[in-house]
Coordinates of N, CA and C in Angstrom, one line a residue:
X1 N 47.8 34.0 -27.4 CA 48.3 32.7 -27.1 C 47.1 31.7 -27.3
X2 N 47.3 30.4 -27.9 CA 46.2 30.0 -28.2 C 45.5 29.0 -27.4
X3 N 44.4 28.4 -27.3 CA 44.4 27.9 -26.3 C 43.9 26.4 -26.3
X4 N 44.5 25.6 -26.0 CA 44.9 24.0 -26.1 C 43.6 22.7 -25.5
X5 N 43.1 23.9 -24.1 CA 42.3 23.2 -23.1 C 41.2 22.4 -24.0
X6 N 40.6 22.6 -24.9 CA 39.2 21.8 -25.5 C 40.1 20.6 -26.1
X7 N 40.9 20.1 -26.5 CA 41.6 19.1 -27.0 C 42.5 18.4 -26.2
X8 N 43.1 18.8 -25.0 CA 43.8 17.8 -24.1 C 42.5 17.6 -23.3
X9 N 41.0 18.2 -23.0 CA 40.1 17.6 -22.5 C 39.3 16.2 -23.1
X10 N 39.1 16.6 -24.2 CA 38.4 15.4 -25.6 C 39.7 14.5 -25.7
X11 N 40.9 14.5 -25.7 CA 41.8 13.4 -25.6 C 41.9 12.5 -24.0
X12 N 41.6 13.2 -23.0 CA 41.9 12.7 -21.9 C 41.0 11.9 -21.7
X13 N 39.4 12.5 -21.9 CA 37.8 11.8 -21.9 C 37.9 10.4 -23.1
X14 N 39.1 10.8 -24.1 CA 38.6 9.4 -25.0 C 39.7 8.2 -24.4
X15 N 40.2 8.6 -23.2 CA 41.5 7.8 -22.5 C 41.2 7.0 -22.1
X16 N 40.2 7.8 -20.8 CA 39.1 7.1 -19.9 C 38.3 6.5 -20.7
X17 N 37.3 6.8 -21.4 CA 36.3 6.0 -21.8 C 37.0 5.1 -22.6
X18 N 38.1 4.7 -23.3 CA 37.9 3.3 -23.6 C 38.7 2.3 -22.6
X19 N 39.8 3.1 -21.7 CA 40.2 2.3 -20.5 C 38.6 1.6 -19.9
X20 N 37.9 2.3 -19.7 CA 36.7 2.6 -18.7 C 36.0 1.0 -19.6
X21 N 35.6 1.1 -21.0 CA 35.3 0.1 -21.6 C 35.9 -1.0 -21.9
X22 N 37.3 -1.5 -22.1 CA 38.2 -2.5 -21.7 C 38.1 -3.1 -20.7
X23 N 38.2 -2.5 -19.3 CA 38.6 -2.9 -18.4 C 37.2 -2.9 -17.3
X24 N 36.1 -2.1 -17.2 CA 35.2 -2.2 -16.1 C 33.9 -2.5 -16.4
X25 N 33.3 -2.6 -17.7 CA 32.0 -3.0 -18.4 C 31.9 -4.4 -18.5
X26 N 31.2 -5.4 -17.6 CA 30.8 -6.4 -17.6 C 30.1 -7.1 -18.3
X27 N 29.5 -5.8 -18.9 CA 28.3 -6.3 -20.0 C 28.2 -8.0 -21.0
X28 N 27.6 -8.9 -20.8 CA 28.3 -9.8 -21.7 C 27.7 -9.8 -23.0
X29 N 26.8 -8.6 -23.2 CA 26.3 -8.4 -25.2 C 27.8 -7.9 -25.2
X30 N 28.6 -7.1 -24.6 CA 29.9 -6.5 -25.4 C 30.5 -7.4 -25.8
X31 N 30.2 -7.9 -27.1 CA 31.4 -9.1 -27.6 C 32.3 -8.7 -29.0
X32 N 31.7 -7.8 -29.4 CA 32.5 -7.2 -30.1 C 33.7 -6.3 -30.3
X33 N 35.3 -6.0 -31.2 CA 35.6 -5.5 -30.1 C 35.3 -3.8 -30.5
X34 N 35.5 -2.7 -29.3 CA 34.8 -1.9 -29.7 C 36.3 -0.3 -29.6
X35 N 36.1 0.2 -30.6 CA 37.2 1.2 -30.6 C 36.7 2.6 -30.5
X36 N 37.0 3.4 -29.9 CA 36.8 4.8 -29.6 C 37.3 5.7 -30.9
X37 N 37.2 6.1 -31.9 CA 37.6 6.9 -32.9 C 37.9 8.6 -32.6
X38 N 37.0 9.2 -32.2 CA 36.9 10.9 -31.5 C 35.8 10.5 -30.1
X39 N 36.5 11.8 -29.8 CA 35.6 12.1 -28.6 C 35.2 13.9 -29.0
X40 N 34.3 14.7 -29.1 CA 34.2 15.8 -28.7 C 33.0 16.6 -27.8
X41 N 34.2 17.3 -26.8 CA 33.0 17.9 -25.8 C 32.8 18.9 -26.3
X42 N 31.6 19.3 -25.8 CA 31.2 20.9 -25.8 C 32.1 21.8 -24.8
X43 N 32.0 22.8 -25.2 CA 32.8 24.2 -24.6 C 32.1 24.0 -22.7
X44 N 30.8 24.2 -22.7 CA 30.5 24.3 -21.7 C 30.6 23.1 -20.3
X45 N 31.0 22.0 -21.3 CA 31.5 20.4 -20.5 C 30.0 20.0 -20.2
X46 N 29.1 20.0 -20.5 CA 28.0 19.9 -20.6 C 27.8 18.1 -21.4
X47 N 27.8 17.9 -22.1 CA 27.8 16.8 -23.2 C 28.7 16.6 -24.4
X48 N 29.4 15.0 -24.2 CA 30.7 14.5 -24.9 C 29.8 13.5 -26.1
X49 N 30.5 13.9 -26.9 CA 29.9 13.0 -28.3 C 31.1 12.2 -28.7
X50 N 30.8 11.0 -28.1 CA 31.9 9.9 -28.4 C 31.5 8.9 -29.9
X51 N 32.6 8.8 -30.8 CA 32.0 8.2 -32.2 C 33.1 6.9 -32.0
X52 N 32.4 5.8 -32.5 CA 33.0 4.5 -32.2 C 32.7 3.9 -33.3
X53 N 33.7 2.6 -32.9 CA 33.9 2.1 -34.2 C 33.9 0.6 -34.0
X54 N 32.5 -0.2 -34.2 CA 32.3 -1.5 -33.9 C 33.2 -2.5 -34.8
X55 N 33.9 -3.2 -34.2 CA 34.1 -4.6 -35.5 C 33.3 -6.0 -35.0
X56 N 32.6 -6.7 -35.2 CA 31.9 -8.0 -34.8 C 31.5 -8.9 -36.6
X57 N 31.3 -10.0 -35.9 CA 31.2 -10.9 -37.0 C 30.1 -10.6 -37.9
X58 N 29.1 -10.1 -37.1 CA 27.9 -9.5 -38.2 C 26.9 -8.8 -37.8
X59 N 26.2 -8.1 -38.5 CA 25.2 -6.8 -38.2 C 24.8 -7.0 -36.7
X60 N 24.1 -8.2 -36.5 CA 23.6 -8.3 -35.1 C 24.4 -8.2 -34.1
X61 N 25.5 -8.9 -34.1 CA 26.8 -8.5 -33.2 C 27.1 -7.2 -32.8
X62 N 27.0 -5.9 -33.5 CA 27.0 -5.2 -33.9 C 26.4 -4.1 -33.5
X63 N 25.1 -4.6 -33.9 CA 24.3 -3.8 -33.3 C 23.9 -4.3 -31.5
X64 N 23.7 -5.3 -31.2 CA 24.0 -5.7 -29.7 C 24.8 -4.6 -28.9
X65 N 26.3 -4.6 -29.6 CA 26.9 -4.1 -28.7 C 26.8 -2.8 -28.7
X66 N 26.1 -2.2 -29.7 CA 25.9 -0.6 -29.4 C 25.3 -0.6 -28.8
X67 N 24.1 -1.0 -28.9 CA 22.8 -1.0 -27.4 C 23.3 -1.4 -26.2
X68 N 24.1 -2.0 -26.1 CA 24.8 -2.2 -24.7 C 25.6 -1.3 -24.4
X69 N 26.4 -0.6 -25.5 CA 27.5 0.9 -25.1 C 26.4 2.0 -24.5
X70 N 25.2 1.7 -25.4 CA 24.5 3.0 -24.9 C 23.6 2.8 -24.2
X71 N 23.2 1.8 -23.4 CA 23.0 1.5 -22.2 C 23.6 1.6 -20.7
X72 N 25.2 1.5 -21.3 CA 26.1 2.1 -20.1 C 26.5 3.2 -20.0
X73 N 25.8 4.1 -20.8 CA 26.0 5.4 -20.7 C 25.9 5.9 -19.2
X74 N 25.5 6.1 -18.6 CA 25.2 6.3 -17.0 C 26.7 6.0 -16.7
X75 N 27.0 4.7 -16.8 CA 27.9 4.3 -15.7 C 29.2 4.9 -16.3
X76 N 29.5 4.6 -16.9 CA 30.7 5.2 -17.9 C 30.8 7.0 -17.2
X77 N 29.5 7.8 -17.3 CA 29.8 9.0 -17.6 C 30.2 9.2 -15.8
X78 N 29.8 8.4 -14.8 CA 30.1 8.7 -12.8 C 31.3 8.1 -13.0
X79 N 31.8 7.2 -14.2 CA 33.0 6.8 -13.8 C 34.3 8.0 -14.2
X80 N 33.6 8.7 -15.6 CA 34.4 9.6 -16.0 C 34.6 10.8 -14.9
X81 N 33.3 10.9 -13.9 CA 33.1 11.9 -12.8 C 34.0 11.7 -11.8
X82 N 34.8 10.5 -11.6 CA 35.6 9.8 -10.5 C 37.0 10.1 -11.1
X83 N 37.4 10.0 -12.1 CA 38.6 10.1 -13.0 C 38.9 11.4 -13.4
X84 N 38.8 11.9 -13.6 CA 38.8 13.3 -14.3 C 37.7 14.6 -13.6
X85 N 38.7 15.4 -13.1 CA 38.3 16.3 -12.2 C 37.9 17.6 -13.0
X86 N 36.8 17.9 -13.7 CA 36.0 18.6 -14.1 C 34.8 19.4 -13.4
X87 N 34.4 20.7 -14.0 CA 33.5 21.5 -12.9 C 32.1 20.8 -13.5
X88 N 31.9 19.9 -14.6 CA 30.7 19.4 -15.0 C 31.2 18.0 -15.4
X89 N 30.9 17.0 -15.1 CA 30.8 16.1 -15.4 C 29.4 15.7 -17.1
X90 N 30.3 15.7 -17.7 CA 29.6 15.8 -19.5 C 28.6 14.2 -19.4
X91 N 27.8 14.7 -20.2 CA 26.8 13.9 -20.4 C 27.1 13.0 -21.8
X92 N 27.1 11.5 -21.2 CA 27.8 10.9 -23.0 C 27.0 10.1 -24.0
X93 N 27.2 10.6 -25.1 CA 26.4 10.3 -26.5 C 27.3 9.7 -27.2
X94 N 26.7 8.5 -27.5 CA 27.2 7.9 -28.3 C 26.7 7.5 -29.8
X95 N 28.0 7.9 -30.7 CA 27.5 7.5 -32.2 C 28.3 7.1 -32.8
X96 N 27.7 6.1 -33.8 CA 28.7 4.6 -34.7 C 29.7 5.8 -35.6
X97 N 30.9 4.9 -36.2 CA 31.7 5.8 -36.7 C 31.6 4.2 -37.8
X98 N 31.4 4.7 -39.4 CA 31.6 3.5 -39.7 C 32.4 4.2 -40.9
X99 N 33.6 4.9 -40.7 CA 34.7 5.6 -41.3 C 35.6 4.6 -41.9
X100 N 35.9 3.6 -40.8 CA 37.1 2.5 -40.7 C 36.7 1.8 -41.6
X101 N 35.7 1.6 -41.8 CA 34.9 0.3 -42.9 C 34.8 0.7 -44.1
X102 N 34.3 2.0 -44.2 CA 33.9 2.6 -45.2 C 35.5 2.8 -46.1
X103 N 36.1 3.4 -45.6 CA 38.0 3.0 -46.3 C 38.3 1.8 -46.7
X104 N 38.0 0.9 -45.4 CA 38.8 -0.8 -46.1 C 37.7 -1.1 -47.3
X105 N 36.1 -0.7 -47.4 CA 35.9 -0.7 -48.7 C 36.1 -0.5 -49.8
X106 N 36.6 0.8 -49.6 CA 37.4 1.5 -50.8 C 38.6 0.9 -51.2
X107 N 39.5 0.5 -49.8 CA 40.8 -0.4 -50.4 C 40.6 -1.1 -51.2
X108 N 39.9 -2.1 -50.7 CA 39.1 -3.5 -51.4 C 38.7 -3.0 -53.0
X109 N 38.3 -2.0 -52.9 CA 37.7 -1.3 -54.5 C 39.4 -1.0 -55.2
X110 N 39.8 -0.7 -54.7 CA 41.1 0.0 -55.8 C 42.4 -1.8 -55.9
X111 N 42.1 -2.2 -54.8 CA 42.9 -3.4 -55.1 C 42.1 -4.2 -56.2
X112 N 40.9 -4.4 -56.3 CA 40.1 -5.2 -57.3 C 40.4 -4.3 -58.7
X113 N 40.3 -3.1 -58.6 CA 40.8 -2.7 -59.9 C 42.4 -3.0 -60.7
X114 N 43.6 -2.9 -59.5 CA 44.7 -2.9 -59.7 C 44.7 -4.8 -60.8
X115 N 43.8 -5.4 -60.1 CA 44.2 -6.8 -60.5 C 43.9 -7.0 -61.4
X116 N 43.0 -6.3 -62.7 CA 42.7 -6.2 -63.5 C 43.5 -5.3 -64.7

């Protein structure tokens, strides 16, 4: 039988963490807005590797608000401790996912070709 538990956990953790970022991060560098793409924990619930996906007006924007995601790393991770009843409360890393960009470049590449 196979077993499901590491992926309804990494979906529940990326539930909370962007509820958790919408709604209770005061931060005011967060001005960008900021999207959760994956989440994966380790087997041992030990440490969650959250990959995100900034959109802001420009690099600096940008980069701001990732130093600010990963500054609230602490608070995020006692809030995920409050929410989600786990025997470890995972430790969270955060890393840029610049997937979403890297596509709409490519779109932008094959529509420029089409026009031609």
């Amino acid at each position: 039988m196979p077993n499901y538990r590491g992926g309804r956990i990494n979906e529940e953790v990326k539930k909370e963490i962007s509820d958790i970022i919408r709604n209770d991060i005061k931060d005011p560098r967060l001005t960008a807005m900021i999207s959760i793409t994956q989440v994966s924990v380790t087997k041992d619930l030990r440490y969650a590797k959250v990959f995100v996906s900034i959109f802001g007006k420009n690099e600096e924007e940008k980069e701001n608000s990732f130093l600010a995601l990963k500054k609230s790393s602490g608070f995020i991770r006692r809030e995920i401790g409050h929410r989600i009843n786990l025997r470890y409360t995972p430790e969270i890393i955060f890393e840029l996912d610049n997937s979403i960009e890297h596509g709409m470049h490519i779109d932008a590449l094959i529509e420029k070709t089409k026009e031609k």
